[in-house]
Every structure is written in structure tokens, then in C-alpha cells.
Tab-separated table of C-alpha atoms in Angstrom:
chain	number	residue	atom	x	y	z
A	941	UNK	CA	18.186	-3.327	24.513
A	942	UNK	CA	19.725	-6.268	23.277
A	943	UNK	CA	19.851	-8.361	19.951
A	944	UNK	CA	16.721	-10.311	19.525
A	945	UNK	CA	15.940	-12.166	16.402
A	946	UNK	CA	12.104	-13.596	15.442
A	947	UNK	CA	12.339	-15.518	12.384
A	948	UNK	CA	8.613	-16.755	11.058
A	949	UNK	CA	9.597	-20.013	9.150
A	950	UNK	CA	6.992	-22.769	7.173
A	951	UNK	CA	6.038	-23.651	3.776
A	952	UNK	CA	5.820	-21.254	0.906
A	953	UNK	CA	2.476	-19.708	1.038
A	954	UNK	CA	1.799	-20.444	4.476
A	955	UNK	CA	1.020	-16.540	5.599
A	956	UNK	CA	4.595	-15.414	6.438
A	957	UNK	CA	4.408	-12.071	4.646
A	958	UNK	CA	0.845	-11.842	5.246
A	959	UNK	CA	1.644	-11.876	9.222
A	960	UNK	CA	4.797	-9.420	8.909
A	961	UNK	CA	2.799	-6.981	7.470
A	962	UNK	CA	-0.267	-7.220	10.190
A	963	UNK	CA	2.942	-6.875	13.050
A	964	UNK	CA	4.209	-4.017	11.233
A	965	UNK	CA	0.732	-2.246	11.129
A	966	UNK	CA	0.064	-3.416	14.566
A	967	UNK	CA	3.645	-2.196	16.425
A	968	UNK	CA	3.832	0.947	13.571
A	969	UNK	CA	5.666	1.936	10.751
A	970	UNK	CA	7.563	4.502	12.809
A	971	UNK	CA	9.134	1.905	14.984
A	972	UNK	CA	10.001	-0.970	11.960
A	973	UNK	CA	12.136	-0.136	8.912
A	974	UNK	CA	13.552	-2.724	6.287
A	975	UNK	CA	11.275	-4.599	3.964
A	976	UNK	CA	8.531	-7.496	2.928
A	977	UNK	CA	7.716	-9.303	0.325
A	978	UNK	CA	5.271	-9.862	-2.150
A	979	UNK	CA	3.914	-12.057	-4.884
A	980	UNK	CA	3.580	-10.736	-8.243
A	981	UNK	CA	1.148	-12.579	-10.010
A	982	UNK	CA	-1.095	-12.723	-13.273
A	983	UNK	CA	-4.583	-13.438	-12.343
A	984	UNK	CA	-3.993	-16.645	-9.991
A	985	UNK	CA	-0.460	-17.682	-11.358
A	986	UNK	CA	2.359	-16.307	-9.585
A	987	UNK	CA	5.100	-14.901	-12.040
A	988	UNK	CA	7.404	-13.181	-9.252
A	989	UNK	CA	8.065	-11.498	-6.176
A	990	UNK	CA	8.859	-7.659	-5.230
A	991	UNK	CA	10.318	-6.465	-1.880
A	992	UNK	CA	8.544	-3.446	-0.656
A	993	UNK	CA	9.740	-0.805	1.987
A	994	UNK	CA	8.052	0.694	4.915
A	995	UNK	CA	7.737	3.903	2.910
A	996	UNK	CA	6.664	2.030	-0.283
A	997	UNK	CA	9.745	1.657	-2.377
A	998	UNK	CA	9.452	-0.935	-4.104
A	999	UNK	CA	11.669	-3.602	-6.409
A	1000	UNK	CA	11.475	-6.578	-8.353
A	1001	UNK	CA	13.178	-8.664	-7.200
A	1002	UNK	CA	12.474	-12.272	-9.666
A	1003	UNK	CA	10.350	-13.056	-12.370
A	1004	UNK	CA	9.211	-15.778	-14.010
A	1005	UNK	CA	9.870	-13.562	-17.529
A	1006	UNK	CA	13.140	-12.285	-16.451
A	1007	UNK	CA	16.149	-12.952	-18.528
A	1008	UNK	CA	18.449	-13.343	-15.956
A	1009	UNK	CA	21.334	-16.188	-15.920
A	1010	UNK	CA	20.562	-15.929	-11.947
A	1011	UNK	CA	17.614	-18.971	-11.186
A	1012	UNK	CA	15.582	-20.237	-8.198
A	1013	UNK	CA	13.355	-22.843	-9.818
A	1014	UNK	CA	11.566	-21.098	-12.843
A	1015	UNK	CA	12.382	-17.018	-11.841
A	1016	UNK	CA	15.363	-15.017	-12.604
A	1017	UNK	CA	16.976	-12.968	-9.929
A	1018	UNK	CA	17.655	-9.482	-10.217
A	1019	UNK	CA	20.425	-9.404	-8.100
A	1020	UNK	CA	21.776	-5.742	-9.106
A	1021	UNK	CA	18.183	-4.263	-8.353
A	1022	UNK	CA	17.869	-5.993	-5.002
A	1023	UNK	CA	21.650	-5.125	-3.929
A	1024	UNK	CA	21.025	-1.499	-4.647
A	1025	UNK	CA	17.377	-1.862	-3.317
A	1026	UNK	CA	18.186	-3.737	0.211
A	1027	UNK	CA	21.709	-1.991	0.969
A	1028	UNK	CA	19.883	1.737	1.042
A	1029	UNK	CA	16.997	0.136	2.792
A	1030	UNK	CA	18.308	-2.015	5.446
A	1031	UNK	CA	21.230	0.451	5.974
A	1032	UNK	CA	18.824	3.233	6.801
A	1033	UNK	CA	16.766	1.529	8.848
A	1034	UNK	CA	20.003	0.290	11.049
A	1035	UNK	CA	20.709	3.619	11.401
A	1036	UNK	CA	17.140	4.785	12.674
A	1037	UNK	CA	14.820	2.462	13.419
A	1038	UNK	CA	14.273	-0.119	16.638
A	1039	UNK	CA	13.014	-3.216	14.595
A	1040	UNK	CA	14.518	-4.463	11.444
A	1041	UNK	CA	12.215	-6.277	9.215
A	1042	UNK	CA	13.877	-8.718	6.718
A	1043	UNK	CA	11.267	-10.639	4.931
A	1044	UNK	CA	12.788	-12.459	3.363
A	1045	UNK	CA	16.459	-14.104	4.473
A	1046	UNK	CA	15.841	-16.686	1.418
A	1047	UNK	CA	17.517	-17.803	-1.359
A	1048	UNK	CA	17.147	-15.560	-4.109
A	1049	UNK	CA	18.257	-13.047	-1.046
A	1050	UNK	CA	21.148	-15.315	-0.379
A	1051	UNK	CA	22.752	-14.361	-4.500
A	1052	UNK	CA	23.836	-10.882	-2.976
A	1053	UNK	CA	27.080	-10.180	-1.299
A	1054	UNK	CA	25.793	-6.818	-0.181
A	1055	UNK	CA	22.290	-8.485	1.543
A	1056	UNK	CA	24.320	-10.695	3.147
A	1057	UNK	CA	26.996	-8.200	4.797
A	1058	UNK	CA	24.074	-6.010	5.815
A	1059	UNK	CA	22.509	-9.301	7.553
A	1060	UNK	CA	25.542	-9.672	9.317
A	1061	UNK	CA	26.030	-6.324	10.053
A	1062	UNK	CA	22.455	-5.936	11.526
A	1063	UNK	CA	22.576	-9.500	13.390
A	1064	UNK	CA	26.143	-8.228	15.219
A	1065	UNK	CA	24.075	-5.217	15.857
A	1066	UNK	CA	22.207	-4.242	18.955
A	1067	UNK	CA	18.414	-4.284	17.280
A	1068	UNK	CA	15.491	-6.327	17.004
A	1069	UNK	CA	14.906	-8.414	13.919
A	1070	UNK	CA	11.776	-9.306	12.732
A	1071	UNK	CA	12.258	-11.875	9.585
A	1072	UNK	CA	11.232	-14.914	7.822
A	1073	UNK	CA	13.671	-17.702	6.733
A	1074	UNK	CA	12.444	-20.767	4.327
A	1075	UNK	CA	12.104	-24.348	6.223
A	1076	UNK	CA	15.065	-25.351	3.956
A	1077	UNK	CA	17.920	-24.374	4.729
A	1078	UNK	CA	20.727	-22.901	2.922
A	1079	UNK	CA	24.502	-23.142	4.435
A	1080	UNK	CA	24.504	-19.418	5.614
A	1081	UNK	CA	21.294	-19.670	6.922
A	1082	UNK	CA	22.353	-21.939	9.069
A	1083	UNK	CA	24.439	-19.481	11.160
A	1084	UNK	CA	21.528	-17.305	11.859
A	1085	UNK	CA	19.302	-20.167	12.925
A	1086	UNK	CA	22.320	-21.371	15.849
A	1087	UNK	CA	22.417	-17.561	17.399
A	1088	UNK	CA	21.144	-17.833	20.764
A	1089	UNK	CA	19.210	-14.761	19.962
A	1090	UNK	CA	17.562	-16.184	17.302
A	1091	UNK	CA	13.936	-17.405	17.980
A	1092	UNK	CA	12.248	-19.724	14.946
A	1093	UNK	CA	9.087	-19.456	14.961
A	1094	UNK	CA	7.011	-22.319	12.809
A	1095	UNK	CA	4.097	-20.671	10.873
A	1096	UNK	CA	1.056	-23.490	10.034
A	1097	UNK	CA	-2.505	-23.855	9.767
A	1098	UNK	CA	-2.935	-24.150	13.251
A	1099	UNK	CA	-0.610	-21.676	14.665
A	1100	UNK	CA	-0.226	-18.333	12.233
A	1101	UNK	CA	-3.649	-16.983	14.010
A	1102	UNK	CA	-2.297	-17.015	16.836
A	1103	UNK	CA	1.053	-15.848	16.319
A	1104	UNK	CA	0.464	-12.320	15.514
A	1105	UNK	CA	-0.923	-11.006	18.796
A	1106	UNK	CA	2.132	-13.565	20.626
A	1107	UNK	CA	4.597	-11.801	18.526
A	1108	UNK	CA	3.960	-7.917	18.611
A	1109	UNK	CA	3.649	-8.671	22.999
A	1110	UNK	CA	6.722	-10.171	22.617
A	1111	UNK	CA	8.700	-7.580	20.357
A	1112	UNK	CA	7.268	-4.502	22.260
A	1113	UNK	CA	8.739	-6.430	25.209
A	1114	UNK	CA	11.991	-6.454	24.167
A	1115	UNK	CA	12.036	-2.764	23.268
A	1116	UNK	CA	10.709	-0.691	25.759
């Protein structure tokens, strides 16, 4: 099998996560280890975001509340928590799983040394990737977007319907 990298990319709230998760359900949890992520929110204000595991571990990851010196916009980072949190997770699921799921390779991500060696580690490695990336770009980002392996997919309106069904033919290919 070799290195393959599908990277969903569009705006913030575009259905990303939303489509991860339906690829994960569709190829099976067995198969996909690593996380998503999720909004946290208070009724329909979103306060923060949590990365969640294939087994259901989950983290915190920023909040809108959080006293953190570490800022995206209006949420503090908890890098410790996510270090700790995505090292165990993505390190395991190097070891023993075909896909890698990274959702996301953003920037609050991008504040931990640890994330990123295990993003390196896994894109020198020999697996499938399934990820999202933001449509801005930060410096280090960069790198994984001129792999040859790496495919960007744009997620829209028009196109996240149909991208699902595309995408789990397309990983499955790679594979088996």
C-alpha cells in the first residue's frame, strides 16, 4: 500500500467533520483510528471545540472560557491536553490501524510540537490519511498540501453530497 493523503478543505462550518464522521461509519471503525472534531456549543453559540477518538476519548481542546495565554481568535488552546490527547491517539492508531484520521491539521493543532512530529511521522509513513486542513493556510501546512500524495479535496454547497460516496470508493481503493 502506499502513502495516500485526502485532505477535505472549505470554509468553517461547511460539513468537514460532519463528512469524516459519515466515511468513518461508512469504511468502519475497525479499519480508521485517530480523531475528529467537534463543536462545543451553548444552545446555538459555539464556545469551543473537542477532538474525539474512534473509541470515544474525548478532549477539549479550546474554549471560548478558557484561561489560556494560547489564542485563535476568541478561544484558548489547551495545548498540554491535546499533546497528551493526540500523541497516545495518533501513535496507536499508526501502529494498528490502515487509515489515519486527522480532523483537524489546523491551527490551534499547529501550537503542538508533539501533533506536529506525529503528522510528520504518519505522512513519512506508509498509511492512508484521511484529514481536513483550513482554506488558509499556515506555513507548515503548506508542506503537506505540495506532497504528491496529498489530494485536496474542496468541500462546498454543491459538492460535500457528493463527496462522501467518491471518497470511501476511493480510500477502500487504495487499501485493499
Amino acid at each position: 500500500m502506499n502513502s495516500t493523503f485526502f485532505l477535505l478543505s472549505g470554509k468553517p462550518r461547511i460539513g468537514k467533520s460532519t463528512l469524516i464522521k459519515q466515511i468513518i461509519h461508512e469504511i468502519g471503525l475497525d479499519r480508521c483510528g485517530g480523531f475528529y472534531t467537534e463543536e462545543v456549543t451553548n444552545f446555538d453559540d459555539r464556545i469551543g471545540f473537542r477532538c474525539v477518538s474512534m473509541d470515544g476519548e474525548s478532549v477539549d481542546i479550546a474554549n471560548v472560557e478558557s484561561c489560556s495565554a494560547t489564542r485563535v481568535g476568541r478561544y484558548g488552546v489547551n495545548v498540554e491536553e491535546f499533546d497528551l490527547f493526540a500523541k497516545d491517539i495518533l501513535q496507536g492508531a499508526l501502529r494498528t490501524k490502515d487509515i489515519i484520521v486527522i480532523d483537524e491539521i489546523g491551527y490551534m493543532q499547529m501550537f503542538s510540537h508533539s501533533f506536529k512530529k506525529n503528522v510528520q511521522d504518519i505522512f513519512l509513513g506508509n498509511k492512508v490519511v484521511l484529514g481536513t486542513i483550513p482554506l488558509n493556510r499556515h506555513p507548515e501546512m503548506n508542506i503537506i498540501n505540495n506532497l504528491k500524495e496529498a489530494n485536496i479535496i474542496t468541500v462546498d454547497e454543491l459538492s460535500r453530497d457528493k463527496i462522501a460516496e467518491w471518497l470511501v470508493r476511493e480510500v477502500l481503493n487504495v487499501i485493499d
